[in-house]
Structures are given as C-alpha cells and as structure tokens.
Amino acid sequence: DDVLLNSLPHPCRILLFVNPQSGKGQALTLYNSHIQQMLNEAGVIHKLIITERQNHARELVKDVDLSQWDALVIMSGDGLLHEVINGLLERPDWEEAVRTPLGILPGGSGNALAASVHYYSGVSQVRGEELLVSCGFLLCRGLVSHMDLVSLHLSSGQRLFSFLSLAWGFVADVDVESEKYRHAGAARFTVGTLVRLASLRIYKGKLAYLPASRGRHMDKSLQNGEAACCRNPASCLTQTLEDDFPNNTCHSNNSLKLRRSEGRLPRSAAKALPGPPDALLPPLDQPPPSDWVLVPEEEFVLMLAMHQSHLAEDLLAAPDARLTDGVIHLFYVTAGISRSALLRLFLAMEKGAHLDTNCQHLVHEKVRALRLEPGAGKGIITVDGEVVEYGPIQAEVHAGLGRVISG
Ligand code: ADP
Ligand code: MG
C-alpha cells in the first residue's frame, strides 16, 4: 500500500550515523562485521559518523549540507532516528530537508522501525543480526517511500515530531525501567514487562481523539469551505496540508505566512516553528473540538499510539499499520484487566494476535489526532521510546511527510 517514490541514485552517497552505545554497545562491531563490506560491494559511498553523546546527531543534522548526500542512515535504535528527524524539522529549510531519504539499520535494543520496514516488505519476521543483514539489503536496493510523521505538542509549548510511538502508562514505564537491562538487547522489553506486571498499577487521565473516518469527512467539508472554518479559523488556512500530499509542504508554508500575518496563531503553535502547522489541533488549554471522541473511562493501564507496525523487534503492536496510511493506531487498555490477561495480550502481540484475544479492556481506534491529559502527579510519557516532559500532550498525523528507504 505504501507509496513508492523512487530509487536512490547509483552510486549513492550516504551519511551513516552509528551510536556506539546503543543496544549492547555493539553497533560499531556490527557495522564492521556485517555492513561495511556490503555497502562497498553495492557501490554505496558512505561517510561514517560515530555519535559522541546524546543530541550529537541532532545538532549535526541541523547544519549539514544535505545537497552532498542522497540519504541519511542511522545504525542504532529508534532513539537516534528520533534525533535525526527532529534535527531535519528544526532547520529553516525543513520542507526540503524532511524529504531527505532516511535509512535504518538495527543496532540498538529498540529497533522498531527496522522491524516495521522489514515487515512491510512482506518477508517473515526475523530478529537480531538476521534483521540487520536484511535491512542492509533493503538499504543497498535503495527504494524510497513516503513515511507518516506525527507532530506533538507538549504543555510547555515545545513541539516535536515522532515516527513511531507515543506511550503512557505500562508501556512507557517498561520502556524506561528496562533501560537497566539493556545488556540483554531486545529481550530487555520482555524482562521489563514481567517486572512491571508484578507491580501493575492504574494511571488516571483523560483521553480524546479525532477518529480517522471523521477526519476524512472534515477534510471534505474544509475543501468546500464549509462549517469547520467557523469552528476553527486557523484550520481554514491549513486545510490543504494533508489533502494534497505529497506536495503538502508548499501549501503549509503559505498558510503559515498567512497565519502569522493575521496575528491569530494558536498558542500551541506559536513556539512550534518551523515544521508544518497542525490543522486539527486547538491550543492545549482549550477543549477538543466537538467532533472529537472523549473516552468515557478515566482509569487506564496503558495508552499506546502507534504510527508503525512494530513496537519492538518482536512486538507487532499494529499489524495493519503501513508507512503512509495517514492514521495513528491508538490502543488503550482500561483499568480492571487482570495480570494474566495483560500478560496474554503481550504474548499474543509477538505475532500481532492481541486484537484476536477478544480482551474487553483493549480498545483499538484509527485516529488522525489525539490528546492525553494525565492526572496530577508524576509519570512517564515516551515518544519513539524517549522520555518527554510529563503532562498534557496532543498529536496530529502528517501523512507521508517524511521519506524512508524501505522494501
Ligand atoms: P537503544 O535502542 O539501544 O536505546 P537508541 O538509538 O535509542 O538505542 O539510543 C539511545 C540514546 O543514546 C539516544 O537518546 C541517543 O541520543 C543516545 N546517544 C547517541 N550517541 C550516544 C553516545 N555516544 N553516548 C551515549 N548516548 C548516545
Ligand atoms: Mg532507544
């Protein structure tokens, strides 16, 4: 289903970021043993950058001369790719920059995008070094697709982009607590899940979302210049953003200028520049629009918004997700689920069968935007597996905004 764009030129030039600390700390060794020769034989000219610290790649990507490179490739876990994508979208020339093809070679402990891209290519599920070699071949083949990216707003006004996931509750806690088992590689999530199950707790908060079906309907009315404009004036000016994908970015830039000059930029978007504006999100301190669904339950075990199929190498969380489906796959589990039922869900997730367990506490919705307002107190929210500020957060999908080397 994914929109195949083009192929990388031949020979192609890539900038390859390797995080020597990712996973079991073996990414560089794996590069030497599995990747270097493969790229050389395929005529992929590459410059290696070994990251020295957190945010190193992000800073480099903000300033790099992109005209010198046909692709940016990350050999690490999902965290390093998260940095690179946000670095691209922080550039003044983000519209151009975000079209740079990105590649992923699994070298971390959380290799969800690598597993997802591999899954979309239709071959059977593999892990570890087999997954690495397979992703190496995909990279050498060099087929480029669009990829959805999700824009997120935090209550401090910070805005960031996500390619993978937004998690709160059980999954976010496991992600962070399992850092201490990272020597176990991808198995860290299994260990973390078992530990967390023993101290299972309930998370209070409010969840609201715009169903994907209603989102499409709203687009149509926006195209005709109808009612939605009155409800959210800013959205009139950004209506074309997703409809005219893949050329959305030009329009979004025009509308951004309009919005600026009219001086009614929503507060949430004010600190959010650059990057495309969010047509579906009101400011975080205003209630969600009337066509959003408010989840009646306010006690949860987890909330997980997936933009790709895999949450980890062997966790197929959203089996029907695709690179450019233009939707966020929202899952939540309400309070009251037993430990054994939750364990069954995670075991079934290895094959993507958790939705077939008929667990009445598990809900799956396809949405275009969502908002989470956690109750008072401390907690953990992760975006692409990285911890972000705890508090209200909202998200909107931008269909096909990014580019990824895929199968
Ligand atoms: P993993 O899947 O093993 O967690 P990630 O790619 O997610 O691998 O990387 C984890 C974190 O390491 C990211 O937040 C990234 O910014 C950070 N990082 C990158 N380079 C280094 C380095 N040289 N030393 C320490 N941390 C680094
Ligand atoms: Mg990580």
Short mmCIF file of C-alpha atoms and ligand atoms in Angstrom, two decimals:
data_model
loop_
_atom_site.label_atom_id
_atom_site.label_comp_id
_atom_site.label_asym_id
_atom_site.label_seq_id
_atom_site.Cartn_x
_atom_site.Cartn_y
_atom_site.Cartn_z
CA ASP A 1 0.00 0.00 0.00
CA ASP A 2 2.93 2.26 0.56
CA VAL A 3 3.59 4.98 -1.92
CA LEU A 4 6.86 4.07 -3.56
CA LEU A 5 8.55 7.25 -4.65
CA ASN A 6 11.82 6.49 -6.39
CA SER A 7 15.17 4.77 -6.02
CA LEU A 8 18.39 6.17 -4.67
CA PRO A 9 20.87 7.09 -7.44
CA HIS A 10 23.68 4.68 -8.24
CA PRO A 11 26.29 5.02 -6.93
CA CYS A 12 24.73 6.76 -3.96
CA ARG A 13 26.29 8.79 -1.17
CA ILE A 14 25.08 8.29 2.37
CA LEU A 15 25.91 9.78 5.72
CA LEU A 16 25.86 6.93 8.23
CA PHE A 17 25.38 7.71 11.93
CA VAL A 18 26.44 4.96 14.29
CA ASN A 19 25.71 5.15 18.03
CA PRO A 20 28.47 3.10 19.71
CA GLN A 21 26.45 2.98 22.96
CA SER A 22 23.18 1.70 21.53
CA GLY A 23 21.86 -1.74 22.40
CA LYS A 24 24.54 -3.93 23.92
CA GLY A 25 27.15 -1.41 22.80
CA GLN A 26 27.94 -3.44 19.68
CA ALA A 27 26.74 -1.20 16.84
CA LEU A 28 30.25 -0.39 15.67
CA THR A 29 31.33 -4.02 15.81
CA LEU A 30 28.22 -4.98 13.84
CA TYR A 31 28.99 -2.29 11.28
CA ASN A 32 32.48 -3.71 10.78
CA SER A 33 31.35 -7.33 10.61
CA HIS A 34 28.12 -7.03 8.58
CA ILE A 35 27.62 -3.67 6.92
CA GLN A 36 30.84 -2.07 5.70
CA GLN A 37 31.63 -4.67 3.07
CA MET A 38 28.00 -4.97 1.95
CA LEU A 39 27.80 -1.23 1.28
CA ASN A 40 31.14 -1.18 -0.52
CA GLU A 41 30.13 -4.06 -2.78
CA ALA A 42 26.83 -2.37 -3.59
CA GLY A 43 28.61 0.85 -4.56
CA VAL A 44 27.20 2.82 -1.63
CA ILE A 45 29.68 5.57 -0.85
CA HIS A 46 29.36 6.35 2.82
CA LYS A 47 30.84 8.56 5.46
CA LEU A 48 30.72 7.18 8.98
CA ILE A 49 29.85 9.44 11.89
CA ILE A 50 30.22 7.89 15.32
CA THR A 51 27.97 9.80 17.71
CA GLU A 52 29.68 11.01 20.86
CA ARG A 53 26.73 11.92 23.06
CA GLN A 54 23.00 12.45 23.17
CA ASN A 55 21.84 15.11 20.67
CA HIS A 56 25.12 15.00 18.76
CA ALA A 57 23.39 13.64 15.63
CA ARG A 58 20.56 16.16 16.03
CA GLU A 59 23.00 19.08 16.07
CA LEU A 60 24.97 17.78 13.09
CA VAL A 61 21.79 17.22 11.07
CA LYS A 62 20.67 20.81 11.70
CA ASP A 63 23.75 22.16 9.93
CA VAL A 64 24.81 19.50 7.43
CA ASP A 65 24.90 20.38 3.71
CA LEU A 66 22.17 18.00 2.55
CA SER A 67 22.99 18.51 -1.12
CA GLN A 68 26.10 16.38 -0.54
CA TRP A 69 24.10 13.31 0.47
CA ASP A 70 21.45 11.08 -1.11
CA ALA A 71 20.36 9.66 2.23
CA LEU A 72 20.96 9.81 5.98
CA VAL A 73 21.22 6.37 7.55
CA ILE A 74 21.07 5.55 11.25
CA MET A 75 22.68 2.49 12.76
CA SER A 76 21.36 2.48 16.32
CA GLY A 77 17.96 2.07 17.93
CA ASP A 78 14.94 4.25 17.32
CA GLY A 79 16.24 6.99 19.64
CA LEU A 80 18.93 8.15 17.23
CA LEU A 81 16.49 8.30 14.31
CA HIS A 82 14.18 10.38 16.50
CA GLU A 83 17.02 12.88 16.91
CA VAL A 84 17.76 12.98 13.19
CA ILE A 85 14.13 13.54 12.18
CA ASN A 86 13.73 16.34 14.70
CA GLY A 87 17.02 17.89 13.59
CA LEU A 88 15.72 17.94 9.98
CA LEU A 89 12.44 19.55 11.02
CA GLU A 90 14.21 22.21 13.10
CA ARG A 91 16.03 23.51 10.03
CA PRO A 92 14.86 26.73 8.35
CA ASP A 93 14.74 24.69 5.11
CA TRP A 94 12.74 21.88 6.78
CA GLU A 95 10.41 21.48 3.78
CA GLU A 96 13.31 20.40 1.62
CA ALA A 97 15.24 18.71 4.45
CA VAL A 98 12.38 16.43 5.53
CA ARG A 99 12.37 14.93 2.04
CA THR A 100 15.84 13.50 2.58
CA PRO A 101 15.56 9.70 2.40
CA LEU A 102 16.29 8.10 5.79
CA GLY A 103 17.58 4.60 6.30
CA ILE A 104 17.64 2.45 9.43
CA LEU A 105 20.00 -0.35 10.35
CA PRO A 106 19.06 -2.05 13.63
CA GLY A 107 21.93 -1.57 16.06
CA GLY A 108 20.05 -0.73 19.26
CA SER A 109 17.84 -2.53 21.73
CA GLY A 110 14.66 -0.90 20.44
CA ASN A 111 14.69 -1.43 16.67
CA ALA A 112 11.02 -0.91 15.96
CA LEU A 113 11.27 0.99 12.69
CA ALA A 114 13.74 -1.53 11.26
CA ALA A 115 11.35 -4.33 12.22
CA SER A 116 8.39 -2.41 10.76
CA VAL A 117 10.07 -1.64 7.43
CA HIS A 118 11.14 -5.26 7.23
CA TYR A 119 7.57 -6.41 7.97
CA TYR A 120 6.07 -4.15 5.26
CA SER A 121 8.46 -5.70 2.74
CA GLY A 122 6.48 -8.92 3.21
CA VAL A 123 9.19 -11.31 4.35
CA SER A 124 8.92 -13.37 7.51
CA GLN A 125 9.77 -11.92 10.90
CA VAL A 126 13.44 -12.15 11.90
CA ARG A 127 15.49 -10.65 14.72
CA GLY A 128 18.95 -9.59 15.71
CA GLU A 129 21.73 -9.98 13.15
CA GLU A 130 19.37 -11.54 10.59
CA LEU A 131 17.25 -8.40 10.75
CA LEU A 132 20.37 -6.28 10.41
CA VAL A 133 21.54 -8.11 7.28
CA SER A 134 18.07 -7.96 5.77
CA CYS A 135 17.84 -4.20 6.42
CA GLY A 136 21.33 -3.87 4.92
CA PHE A 137 20.00 -5.40 1.69
CA LEU A 138 16.99 -3.09 1.67
CA LEU A 139 19.39 -0.16 2.04
CA CYS A 140 21.54 -1.34 -0.89
CA ARG A 141 18.41 -1.78 -3.03
CA GLY A 142 17.54 1.82 -2.16
CA LEU A 143 13.77 2.03 -2.78
CA VAL A 144 12.33 5.15 -1.19
CA SER A 145 8.78 5.55 0.20
CA HIS A 146 6.89 8.29 1.95
CA MET A 147 6.51 7.91 5.71
CA ASP A 148 3.90 9.44 8.02
CA LEU A 149 5.24 11.65 10.76
CA VAL A 150 3.30 12.76 13.82
CA SER A 151 3.53 16.25 15.26
CA LEU A 152 3.30 16.51 19.05
CA HIS A 153 2.63 19.46 21.33
CA LEU A 154 3.63 19.47 24.98
CA SER A 155 2.17 21.77 27.63
CA SER A 156 5.38 23.83 27.84
CA GLY A 157 4.75 24.80 24.22
CA GLN A 158 7.50 22.54 22.92
CA ARG A 159 6.76 20.80 19.67
CA LEU A 160 8.41 17.67 18.36
CA PHE A 161 7.96 15.01 15.69
CA SER A 162 7.53 11.29 16.07
CA PHE A 163 7.82 8.47 13.52
CA LEU A 164 6.98 5.57 15.78
CA SER A 165 5.04 5.80 19.01
CA LEU A 166 3.60 7.77 21.88
CA ALA A 167 3.24 5.79 25.10
CA TRP A 168 1.86 6.38 28.59
CA GLY A 169 1.31 4.00 31.47
CA PHE A 170 2.50 0.42 31.35
CA VAL A 171 4.40 0.56 28.05
CA ALA A 172 6.19 3.83 28.83
CA ASP A 173 7.16 2.58 32.29
CA VAL A 174 8.54 -0.65 30.83
CA ASP A 175 10.47 1.26 28.19
CA VAL A 176 12.23 3.40 30.78
CA GLU A 177 12.61 0.84 33.57
CA SER A 178 14.06 -1.69 31.15
CA GLU A 179 16.98 0.62 30.35
CA LYS A 180 18.83 -1.16 33.14
CA TYR A 181 18.51 -4.46 31.28
CA ARG A 182 19.91 -3.08 28.01
CA HIS A 183 22.77 -5.57 28.08
CA ALA A 184 20.05 -8.10 27.25
CA GLY A 185 19.41 -6.35 23.91
CA ALA A 186 15.88 -6.65 22.56
CA ALA A 187 14.98 -9.05 25.41
CA ARG A 188 15.05 -6.05 27.75
CA PHE A 189 11.37 -5.37 26.97
CA THR A 190 10.33 -8.92 27.86
CA VAL A 191 12.16 -8.75 31.16
CA GLY A 192 10.78 -5.25 31.83
CA THR A 193 7.22 -6.40 31.05
CA LEU A 194 7.41 -9.24 33.55
CA VAL A 195 8.83 -6.97 36.25
CA ARG A 196 6.14 -4.31 35.66
CA LEU A 197 3.36 -6.92 35.69
CA ALA A 198 4.32 -7.77 39.25
CA SER A 199 3.70 -4.17 40.29
CA LEU A 200 0.82 -3.43 37.93
CA ARG A 201 -0.87 -0.10 38.60
CA ILE A 202 -3.61 2.18 37.31
CA TYR A 203 -3.00 5.50 35.60
CA LYS A 204 -5.62 8.24 35.78
CA GLY A 205 -6.17 10.66 32.95
CA LYS A 206 -8.37 11.87 30.11
CA LEU A 207 -8.09 10.71 26.54
CA ALA A 208 -9.73 12.22 23.45
CA TYR A 209 -9.25 11.61 19.75
CA LEU A 210 -10.41 12.51 16.27
CA PRO A 211 -11.43 9.26 14.52
CA ALA A 212 -9.80 8.78 11.12
CA SER A 213 -13.21 8.47 9.47
CA ARG A 214 -14.36 11.83 10.80
CA GLY A 215 -11.04 13.38 9.92
CA ARG A 216 -11.51 12.48 6.28
CA HIS A 217 -15.04 13.81 6.36
CA MET A 218 -13.80 17.05 7.85
CA ASP A 219 -11.23 17.41 5.09
CA LYS A 220 -14.01 17.29 2.53
CA SER A 221 -16.00 19.98 4.25
CA LEU A 222 -12.86 22.04 4.57
CA GLN A 223 -12.23 21.70 0.86
CA ASN A 224 -15.65 23.12 0.22
CA GLY A 225 -15.00 25.92 2.67
CA GLU A 226 -17.81 24.81 4.97
CA ALA A 227 -18.63 24.79 8.64
CA ALA A 228 -15.30 23.62 10.02
CA CYS A 229 -13.84 27.01 9.17
CA CYS A 230 -16.15 28.74 11.61
CA ARG A 231 -15.25 26.34 14.37
CA ASN A 232 -11.51 26.68 13.92
CA PRO A 233 -10.46 29.66 11.81
CA ALA A 234 -6.82 28.61 11.74
CA SER A 235 -7.77 25.34 10.08
CA CYS A 236 -9.22 27.15 7.04
CA LEU A 237 -5.80 28.31 6.17
CA THR A 238 -4.14 24.97 6.61
CA GLN A 239 -6.82 22.82 5.05
CA THR A 240 -4.75 21.59 2.15
CA LEU A 241 -2.00 20.22 4.33
CA GLU A 242 -2.92 16.57 4.13
CA ASP A 243 -5.23 16.52 1.16
CA ASP A 244 -2.69 17.36 -1.46
CA PHE A 245 0.01 15.06 -0.13
CA PRO A 246 2.75 14.60 -1.35
CA ASN A 247 3.08 18.30 -2.13
CA ASN A 248 1.63 19.35 1.19
CA THR A 249 4.60 21.28 2.44
CA CYS A 250 4.37 24.16 -0.04
CA HIS A 251 0.84 24.89 0.97
CA SER A 252 1.55 24.58 4.63
CA ASN A 253 4.25 27.17 4.30
CA ASN A 254 1.92 29.59 2.57
CA SER A 255 -0.70 29.10 5.20
CA LEU A 256 1.88 29.60 7.90
CA LYS A 257 2.72 33.01 6.50
CA LEU A 258 -0.96 33.87 6.39
CA ARG A 259 -1.47 32.80 9.94
CA ARG A 260 1.49 34.79 11.14
CA SER A 261 0.42 37.95 9.39
CA GLU A 262 -3.11 37.65 10.71
CA GLY A 263 -1.79 37.51 14.24
CA ARG A 264 -4.08 34.72 15.44
CA LEU A 265 -1.60 31.94 15.70
CA PRO A 266 -2.82 29.44 18.30
CA ARG A 267 -0.69 29.49 21.40
CA SER A 268 0.34 25.88 20.98
CA ALA A 269 1.69 26.52 17.51
CA ALA A 270 3.43 29.79 18.37
CA LYS A 271 6.61 28.18 19.65
CA ALA A 272 6.32 25.36 17.18
CA LEU A 273 8.06 26.81 14.17
CA PRO A 274 9.43 25.60 11.85
CA GLY A 275 7.70 22.49 10.53
CA PRO A 276 4.22 22.16 9.05
CA PRO A 277 1.32 23.67 11.03
CA ASP A 278 -1.25 21.41 12.67
CA ALA A 279 -4.69 21.98 11.20
CA LEU A 280 -6.54 19.65 13.56
CA LEU A 281 -5.21 20.72 16.96
CA PRO A 282 -6.67 23.54 19.03
CA PRO A 283 -4.40 25.07 21.69
CA LEU A 284 -3.81 22.61 24.53
CA ASP A 285 -5.60 24.85 27.04
CA GLN A 286 -8.82 24.79 25.01
CA PRO A 287 -11.18 21.81 24.92
CA PRO A 288 -11.03 19.42 21.96
CA PRO A 289 -13.34 20.29 19.01
CA SER A 290 -16.88 18.88 19.11
CA ASP A 291 -16.20 16.18 16.51
CA TRP A 292 -13.59 14.54 18.77
CA VAL A 293 -14.49 11.48 20.82
CA LEU A 294 -13.95 11.71 24.58
CA VAL A 295 -13.10 8.32 26.06
CA PRO A 296 -15.56 7.80 28.95
CA GLU A 297 -13.11 5.83 31.09
CA GLU A 298 -10.56 7.81 33.06
CA GLU A 299 -8.58 4.94 34.55
CA PHE A 300 -6.12 3.14 32.34
CA VAL A 301 -3.38 0.58 32.37
CA LEU A 302 -1.83 1.90 29.19
CA MET A 303 -2.21 4.20 26.22
CA LEU A 304 -0.16 3.46 23.14
CA ALA A 305 -0.33 5.41 19.88
CA MET A 306 1.48 3.61 17.07
CA HIS A 307 2.50 5.12 13.73
CA GLN A 308 4.28 1.95 12.55
CA SER A 309 3.56 -1.75 12.95
CA HIS A 310 6.22 -2.77 15.46
CA LEU A 311 6.81 -1.52 18.98
CA ALA A 312 9.98 -3.60 19.21
CA GLU A 313 11.64 -6.29 17.10
CA ASP A 314 9.22 -8.93 18.35
CA LEU A 315 6.20 -6.83 19.31
CA LEU A 316 3.80 -6.46 16.39
CA ALA A 317 1.54 -3.90 18.05
CA ALA A 318 -0.30 -2.58 14.97
CA PRO A 319 -0.41 -5.35 12.35
CA ASP A 320 -2.36 -3.31 9.81
CA ALA A 321 -0.26 -0.15 10.12
CA ARG A 322 1.59 0.94 6.98
CA LEU A 323 4.21 3.62 6.28
CA THR A 324 1.73 6.03 4.76
CA ASP A 325 -1.72 5.04 5.98
CA GLY A 326 -2.15 8.55 7.35
CA VAL A 327 -3.51 7.30 10.65
CA ILE A 328 -2.36 6.87 14.21
CA HIS A 329 -3.24 3.45 15.58
CA LEU A 330 -4.48 4.24 19.07
CA PHE A 331 -4.61 1.44 21.63
CA TYR A 332 -5.66 1.73 25.22
CA VAL A 333 -6.25 -0.76 27.97
CA THR A 334 -8.71 0.27 30.67
CA ALA A 335 -8.33 -0.45 34.36
CA GLY A 336 -9.72 -3.72 35.63
CA ILE A 337 -7.71 -6.03 33.40
CA SER A 338 -6.12 -8.90 35.31
CA ARG A 339 -2.37 -9.52 35.32
CA SER A 340 -2.83 -12.77 33.46
CA ALA A 341 -5.00 -11.14 30.76
CA LEU A 342 -2.41 -8.39 30.28
CA LEU A 343 0.36 -10.97 30.05
CA ARG A 344 -1.70 -12.84 27.44
CA LEU A 345 -2.00 -9.62 25.43
CA PHE A 346 1.75 -9.08 25.35
CA LEU A 347 2.46 -12.71 24.50
CA ALA A 348 -0.07 -12.55 21.66
CA MET A 349 1.47 -9.29 20.45
CA GLU A 350 4.59 -11.15 19.41
CA LYS A 351 2.55 -12.42 16.43
CA GLY A 352 0.24 -9.41 16.28
CA ALA A 353 -2.64 -11.54 17.59
CA HIS A 354 -3.56 -9.43 20.65
CA LEU A 355 -6.63 -8.00 18.90
CA ASP A 356 -7.95 -11.53 18.38
CA THR A 357 -7.90 -12.31 22.11
CA ASN A 358 -11.26 -10.51 22.49
CA CYS A 359 -9.99 -8.78 25.59
CA GLN A 360 -12.76 -6.35 26.57
CA HIS A 361 -10.29 -3.97 28.21
CA LEU A 362 -8.33 -3.44 25.00
CA VAL A 363 -9.57 -0.79 22.57
CA HIS A 364 -8.11 -0.06 19.13
CA GLU A 365 -9.08 3.06 17.15
CA LYS A 366 -7.64 4.56 14.00
CA VAL A 367 -7.32 8.29 14.60
CA ARG A 368 -5.84 11.38 13.00
CA ALA A 369 -5.29 13.35 16.17
CA LEU A 370 -5.45 12.71 19.89
CA ARG A 371 -4.98 14.35 23.25
CA LEU A 372 -3.90 12.83 26.55
CA GLU A 373 -4.27 14.70 29.85
CA PRO A 374 -2.70 12.65 32.60
CA GLY A 375 -3.96 13.25 36.14
CA ALA A 376 -1.87 15.07 38.72
CA GLY A 377 1.38 13.55 39.91
CA LYS A 378 4.50 12.18 38.35
CA GLY A 379 4.66 9.75 35.49
CA ILE A 380 6.34 8.80 32.28
CA ILE A 381 5.44 9.60 28.70
CA THR A 382 7.67 8.38 25.89
CA VAL A 383 7.85 9.45 22.26
CA ASP A 384 9.66 6.99 19.98
CA GLY A 385 10.94 5.37 23.17
CA GLU A 386 12.47 8.60 24.50
CA VAL A 387 11.15 10.29 27.66
CA VAL A 388 9.43 13.65 27.18
CA GLU A 389 8.03 16.19 29.62
CA TYR A 390 5.14 14.74 31.66
CA GLY A 391 1.77 16.45 31.28
CA PRO A 392 -0.91 17.12 28.68
CA ILE A 393 0.17 16.18 25.18
CA GLN A 394 -1.58 16.19 21.81
CA ALA A 395 -0.70 14.73 18.45
CA GLU A 396 -1.65 15.03 14.78
CA VAL A 397 -0.54 12.80 11.92
CA HIS A 398 1.04 14.33 8.82
CA ALA A 399 0.56 11.76 6.07
CA GLY A 400 3.68 11.00 4.08
CA LEU A 401 5.67 13.96 5.38
CA GLY A 402 8.96 12.02 5.65
CA ARG A 403 10.91 9.65 3.38
CA VAL A 404 12.31 6.27 4.28
CA ILE A 405 14.32 3.61 2.47
CA SER A 406 12.05 0.58 2.55
CA GLY A 407 11.35 -2.70 0.80
P1 ADP B 1 18.70 1.90 22.00
O1 ADP B 1 17.65 1.23 21.20
O2 ADP B 1 19.76 0.93 22.39
O3 ADP B 1 18.12 2.64 23.16
P2 ADP B 1 18.95 4.44 20.69
O4 ADP B 1 19.26 4.72 19.28
O5 ADP B 1 17.55 4.58 21.10
O6 ADP B 1 19.42 2.96 21.04
O7 ADP B 1 19.91 5.35 21.55
C1 ADP B 1 19.71 5.62 22.90
C2 ADP B 1 20.18 7.03 23.23
O8 ADP B 1 21.58 7.16 23.09
C3 ADP B 1 19.59 8.11 22.34
O9 ADP B 1 18.90 9.01 23.17
C4 ADP B 1 20.80 8.79 21.74
O10 ADP B 1 20.63 10.17 21.68
C5 ADP B 1 21.89 8.49 22.72
N1 ADP B 1 23.26 8.55 22.20
C6 ADP B 1 23.71 8.69 20.93
N2 ADP B 1 25.06 8.61 20.87
C7 ADP B 1 25.48 8.41 22.14
C8 ADP B 1 26.77 8.23 22.75
N3 ADP B 1 27.90 8.24 22.03
N4 ADP B 1 26.80 8.03 24.08
C9 ADP B 1 25.68 7.98 24.81
N5 ADP B 1 24.44 8.13 24.30
C10 ADP B 1 24.34 8.35 22.99
MG MG B 2 16.07 3.81 22.47
#
